[in-house]
Amino acid sequence: MAEAALIEVEGVDGSWWTLSGAGQGTEGVELGTTPVGLYDAPVTTIWNSSAFQIGASYGGANWLKRDVVFGVNIFETDSATWEAVDSAWRKAWAYDRDTKLTVTTEYGSRSLHLRLAQQPDFKSAKDPHLKRWGQVTMTCTAGLPWWVEEDVTASAVSTTDTTGAGASETMWLPVSNPTDQPLWLKWVVTAPGTWTLPDFSWADDENEDRVITLPVLAAGQDATVDTDPMEEMIVAADRSSLWARMNGVLFLHPVPAWTPETLVPVTVRGATPGAAVQVRCPRNWSRPWGLQ
């Protein structure tokens, strides 16, 4: 039997609203018809042409912020008047903080982080206090256009003392990317020790086995590594400047879209048994469902 997707909103104030699916309208708000901007992420493609070229050559894609417009029907409940529900719904939204819109299907949950792009619009032929019902149009923007799923993580713990000269231990962790977007891995490693992380190109080229060795970590310098070039690459727990000790070496390669689960090596030296590493695989999708 067909079953509607569960669509929920978590407000900036911590409130929770079920707009569609099981429990729809429990809090007095339900999704209206014909929402705009919820499907594929907005993009413009770049095309270049030289003098006398026939046609043009593809030059890349520019992913844009996502603009979303949708209506909600607001009505009174057994425990709250129409005005109280309408007021509470408005307090769930802000211009400078994110409200989370989550869509859940049989394949999982994905969330879009939205802020008001302009004031909510309300039009009513009669006083809504009399009808105890009204429709509000929400115009929102998602600075990050992706539907985001919870990170998938894997961890490993060393069992060997690698503090001796030339000693090391290699652990293998699974990574995968079932999404339609490139995936930039995140790593968390403990200190003390020296860690070598993969930066594979995932292609048959000179970088297919590329790895990067982090600076030597002293006690208290547990490190977080984010390979996304738009984020701070390496941060130490004691806030020391690990990035300055990277000597300009950068992570270059994301995990391509639709990469099946693959074991990748992580090597540690100069650590006692119990040194640990965690890999986090973000899940960013163009759509609220599908594309697996």
XYZ file of N, CA and C in Angstrom, residues 6-109:
312
model
N 7.179 10.960 5.376
C 7.050 11.698 6.630
C 7.864 12.982 6.503
N 7.202 14.127 6.644
C 7.866 15.417 6.525
C 7.703 16.160 7.846
N 8.841 16.471 8.456
C 8.836 17.087 9.783
C 9.719 18.329 9.795
N 9.414 19.224 10.723
C 10.194 20.445 10.906
C 10.635 20.530 12.362
N 11.928 20.803 12.548
C 12.455 21.109 13.879
C 12.800 22.595 13.905
N 12.101 23.351 14.735
C 12.250 24.788 14.742
C 13.504 25.271 15.434
N 13.838 26.534 15.231
C 14.999 27.120 15.899
C 14.817 27.138 17.410
N 13.576 27.048 17.856
C 13.289 27.051 19.288
C 13.151 25.646 19.856
N 13.464 24.631 19.037
C 13.359 23.249 19.499
C 11.997 22.628 19.322
N 11.033 23.386 18.812
C 9.692 22.829 18.598
C 9.715 21.826 17.453
N 8.712 20.952 17.428
C 8.655 19.876 16.433
C 7.280 19.866 15.778
N 7.266 19.743 14.438
C 6.038 19.839 13.673
C 5.992 18.727 12.637
N 4.867 18.037 12.569
C 4.684 16.986 11.566
C 3.788 17.539 10.464
N 4.388 17.837 9.310
C 3.657 18.489 8.232
C 2.957 17.511 7.304
N 3.493 16.293 7.201
C 2.910 15.320 6.282
C 3.292 13.921 6.738
N 2.489 12.934 6.337
C 2.744 11.567 6.736
C 2.092 11.218 8.054
N 2.573 10.157 8.674
C 1.997 9.695 9.937
C 2.029 10.801 10.981
N 0.876 11.124 11.551
C 0.793 12.183 12.547
C 0.643 13.566 11.963
N 0.351 13.646 10.662
C 0.230 14.940 9.978
C -0.728 15.874 10.708
N -0.261 17.103 10.958
C -1.112 18.126 11.549
C -1.351 17.989 13.031
N -0.654 17.087 13.696
C -0.882 16.898 15.131
C -0.706 18.201 15.904
N 0.270 19.004 15.483
C 0.567 20.251 16.182
C -0.224 21.439 15.621
N -1.060 21.191 14.597
C -1.889 22.254 14.051
C -1.366 22.860 12.762
N -0.353 22.243 12.151
C 0.195 22.750 10.891
C 0.394 21.572 9.948
N -0.058 21.721 8.698
C 0.152 20.684 7.692
C 0.647 21.322 6.398
N 1.365 20.536 5.613
C 1.935 21.031 4.368
C 0.846 21.276 3.336
N 0.933 22.423 2.655
C 0.007 22.717 1.573
C 0.440 22.037 0.280
N -0.186 22.397 -0.803
C 0.102 21.786 -2.095
C 1.155 22.581 -2.871
N 1.724 21.921 -3.862
C 2.677 22.488 -4.827
C 3.832 23.263 -4.194
N 4.599 22.644 -3.292
C 5.817 23.312 -2.817
C 6.826 23.425 -3.957
N 7.676 24.424 -3.892
C 8.659 24.687 -4.945
C 10.060 24.668 -4.345
N 10.997 24.007 -5.034
C 12.401 24.052 -4.644
C 12.880 22.903 -3.796
N 12.042 21.901 -3.566
C 12.426 20.805 -2.680
C 13.109 19.652 -3.405
N 13.087 19.654 -4.731
C 13.584 18.472 -5.447
C 15.073 18.635 -5.756
N 15.489 18.588 -7.007
C 16.919 18.656 -7.317
C 17.537 19.972 -6.863
N 18.810 19.905 -6.445
C 19.531 21.107 -6.040
C 19.741 22.019 -7.244
N 19.629 23.335 -7.060
C 19.765 24.262 -8.184
C 21.211 24.358 -8.654
N 21.393 24.429 -9.959
C 22.734 24.457 -10.534
C 22.703 25.214 -11.850
N 23.798 25.886 -12.160
C 23.991 26.432 -13.501
C 25.272 25.821 -14.065
N 25.236 25.475 -15.326
C 26.413 24.896 -15.964
C 27.167 25.974 -16.734
N 28.461 25.764 -16.853
C 29.341 26.714 -17.505
C 29.779 26.137 -18.853
N 29.629 26.941 -19.904
C 30.026 26.511 -21.244
C 30.940 27.570 -21.845
N 32.019 27.119 -22.430
C 33.006 28.011 -23.019
C 33.140 27.735 -24.512
N 33.386 28.776 -25.256
C 33.607 28.598 -26.689
C 34.729 29.512 -27.154
N 35.546 29.000 -28.032
C 36.636 29.790 -28.603
C 36.200 30.368 -29.942
N 37.024 31.237 -30.450
C 36.711 31.847 -31.738
C 36.534 30.776 -32.805
N 35.460 30.874 -33.530
C 35.139 29.979 -34.645
C 34.790 28.553 -34.214
N 34.715 28.311 -32.866
C 34.312 26.975 -32.428
C 32.839 26.753 -32.726
N 32.531 25.582 -33.213
C 31.132 25.218 -33.407
C 30.568 24.752 -32.066
N 29.562 25.418 -31.596
C 28.984 25.068 -30.308
C 29.845 25.562 -29.156
N 29.914 24.781 -28.088
C 30.662 25.168 -26.891
C 31.134 23.924 -26.160
N 32.080 24.117 -25.235
C 32.634 23.007 -24.445
C 32.220 23.179 -22.988
N 31.872 22.075 -22.381
C 31.445 22.095 -20.974
C 32.598 22.530 -20.088
N 32.338 23.497 -19.192
C 33.387 24.029 -18.331
C 33.163 23.833 -16.849
N 32.103 23.139 -16.475
C 31.866 22.890 -15.063
C 30.449 23.256 -14.641
N 30.201 23.124 -13.346
C 28.879 23.403 -12.788
C 29.023 24.280 -11.551
N 28.087 25.165 -11.362
C 28.075 26.061 -10.209
C 26.805 25.789 -9.410
N 26.982 25.171 -8.231
C 25.831 24.861 -7.393
C 25.405 26.101 -6.630
N 24.122 26.394 -6.634
C 23.584 27.627 -6.078
C 22.893 27.382 -4.742
N 22.608 28.445 -4.026
C 21.752 28.322 -2.851
C 20.383 27.842 -3.314
N 19.695 27.177 -2.421
C 18.380 26.623 -2.758
C 17.290 27.528 -2.196
N 16.389 27.981 -3.059
C 15.235 28.771 -2.625
C 14.003 27.865 -2.590
N 13.338 27.871 -1.482
C 12.198 26.979 -1.251
C 10.978 27.812 -0.884
N 9.871 27.552 -1.552
C 8.608 28.225 -1.246
C 7.538 27.158 -1.035
N 6.871 27.229 0.085
C 5.803 26.254 0.351
C 4.749 26.895 1.250
N 3.537 26.389 1.133
C 2.448 26.859 1.975
C 2.144 25.860 3.069
N 1.661 26.360 4.177
C 1.193 25.497 5.261
C -0.212 25.934 5.663
N -1.010 24.949 5.986
C -2.344 25.205 6.532
C -2.244 25.170 8.047
N -2.679 26.244 8.685
C -2.587 26.361 10.136
C -3.992 26.378 10.716
N -4.221 25.534 11.705
C -5.562 25.414 12.278
C -5.454 25.165 13.777
N -6.555 25.396 14.467
C -6.536 25.193 15.903
C -6.554 23.708 16.236
N -6.071 23.360 17.415
C -6.072 21.983 17.894
C -6.918 21.891 19.152
N -7.005 20.690 19.697
C -7.782 20.515 20.926
C -7.190 21.299 22.089
N -5.872 21.588 21.986
C -5.214 22.235 23.124
C -4.743 23.657 22.841
N -4.900 24.136 21.596
C -4.392 25.477 21.277
C -5.290 26.157 20.256
N -5.499 27.445 20.432
C -6.295 28.222 19.484
C -5.508 28.429 18.189
N -6.218 28.884 17.138
C -5.543 29.154 15.873
C -4.425 30.176 16.067
N -4.699 31.231 16.805
C -3.686 32.272 16.990
C -2.457 31.731 17.714
N -2.676 30.865 18.700
C -1.554 30.294 19.445
C -0.705 29.402 18.537
N -1.360 28.600 17.696
C -0.618 27.733 16.780
C 0.155 28.576 15.771
N -0.497 29.583 15.201
C 0.139 30.451 14.215
C 1.363 31.147 14.814
N 1.231 31.609 16.035
C 2.334 32.281 16.708
C 3.492 31.313 16.963
N 3.169 30.114 17.428
C 4.217 29.127 17.724
C 4.954 28.717 16.447
N 4.212 28.574 15.342
C 4.848 28.232 14.060
C 5.819 29.330 13.627
N 5.433 30.569 13.784
C 6.327 31.659 13.388
C 7.582 31.683 14.247
N 7.454 31.356 15.521
C 8.621 31.367 16.404
C 9.580 30.219 16.107
N 9.145 29.267 15.294
C 10.022 28.153 14.903
C 10.982 28.543 13.788
N 10.862 29.771 13.264
C 11.654 30.209 12.110
C 12.412 31.492 12.420
N 13.559 31.647 11.741
C 14.374 32.854 11.935
C 15.105 33.183 10.643
N 15.616 34.399 10.574
C 16.396 34.830 9.413
C 17.879 34.472 9.559
N 18.343 34.324 10.796
C 19.770 34.130 11.039
C 20.109 32.800 11.680
N 19.134 31.900 11.779
C 19.363 30.562 12.329
C 18.608 29.545 11.487
N 19.084 28.313 11.546
C 18.522 27.263 10.697
C 17.357 26.532 11.357
N 16.308 26.354 10.590
C 15.235 25.406 10.908
C 15.473 24.173 10.051
N 15.269 22.993 10.621
C 15.579 21.752 9.901
C 14.307 21.095 9.372
N 14.261 20.908 8.063
C 13.156 20.217 7.409
C 13.634 18.816 7.059
N 12.975 17.791 7.549
C 13.410 16.408 7.368
C 12.350 15.604 6.636
N 12.793 14.869 5.625
C 11.929 13.962 4.871
C 12.403 12.534 5.131
N 11.468 11.680 5.546
C 11.791 10.282 5.834
C 10.968 9.378 4.941
N 11.660 8.473 4.237
C 11.008 7.439 3.434
C 11.524 6.087 3.901
N 11.132 5.038 3.220
C 11.576 3.706 3.612
C 13.081 3.538 3.486
N 13.764 4.441 2.762
C 15.204 4.332 2.562
C 16.008 5.154 3.562
N 15.346 5.942 4.407
C 16.063 6.732 5.392
C 15.566 8.157 5.476
N 16.313 8.989 6.221
C 15.938 10.386 6.462
C 17.006 11.320 5.915
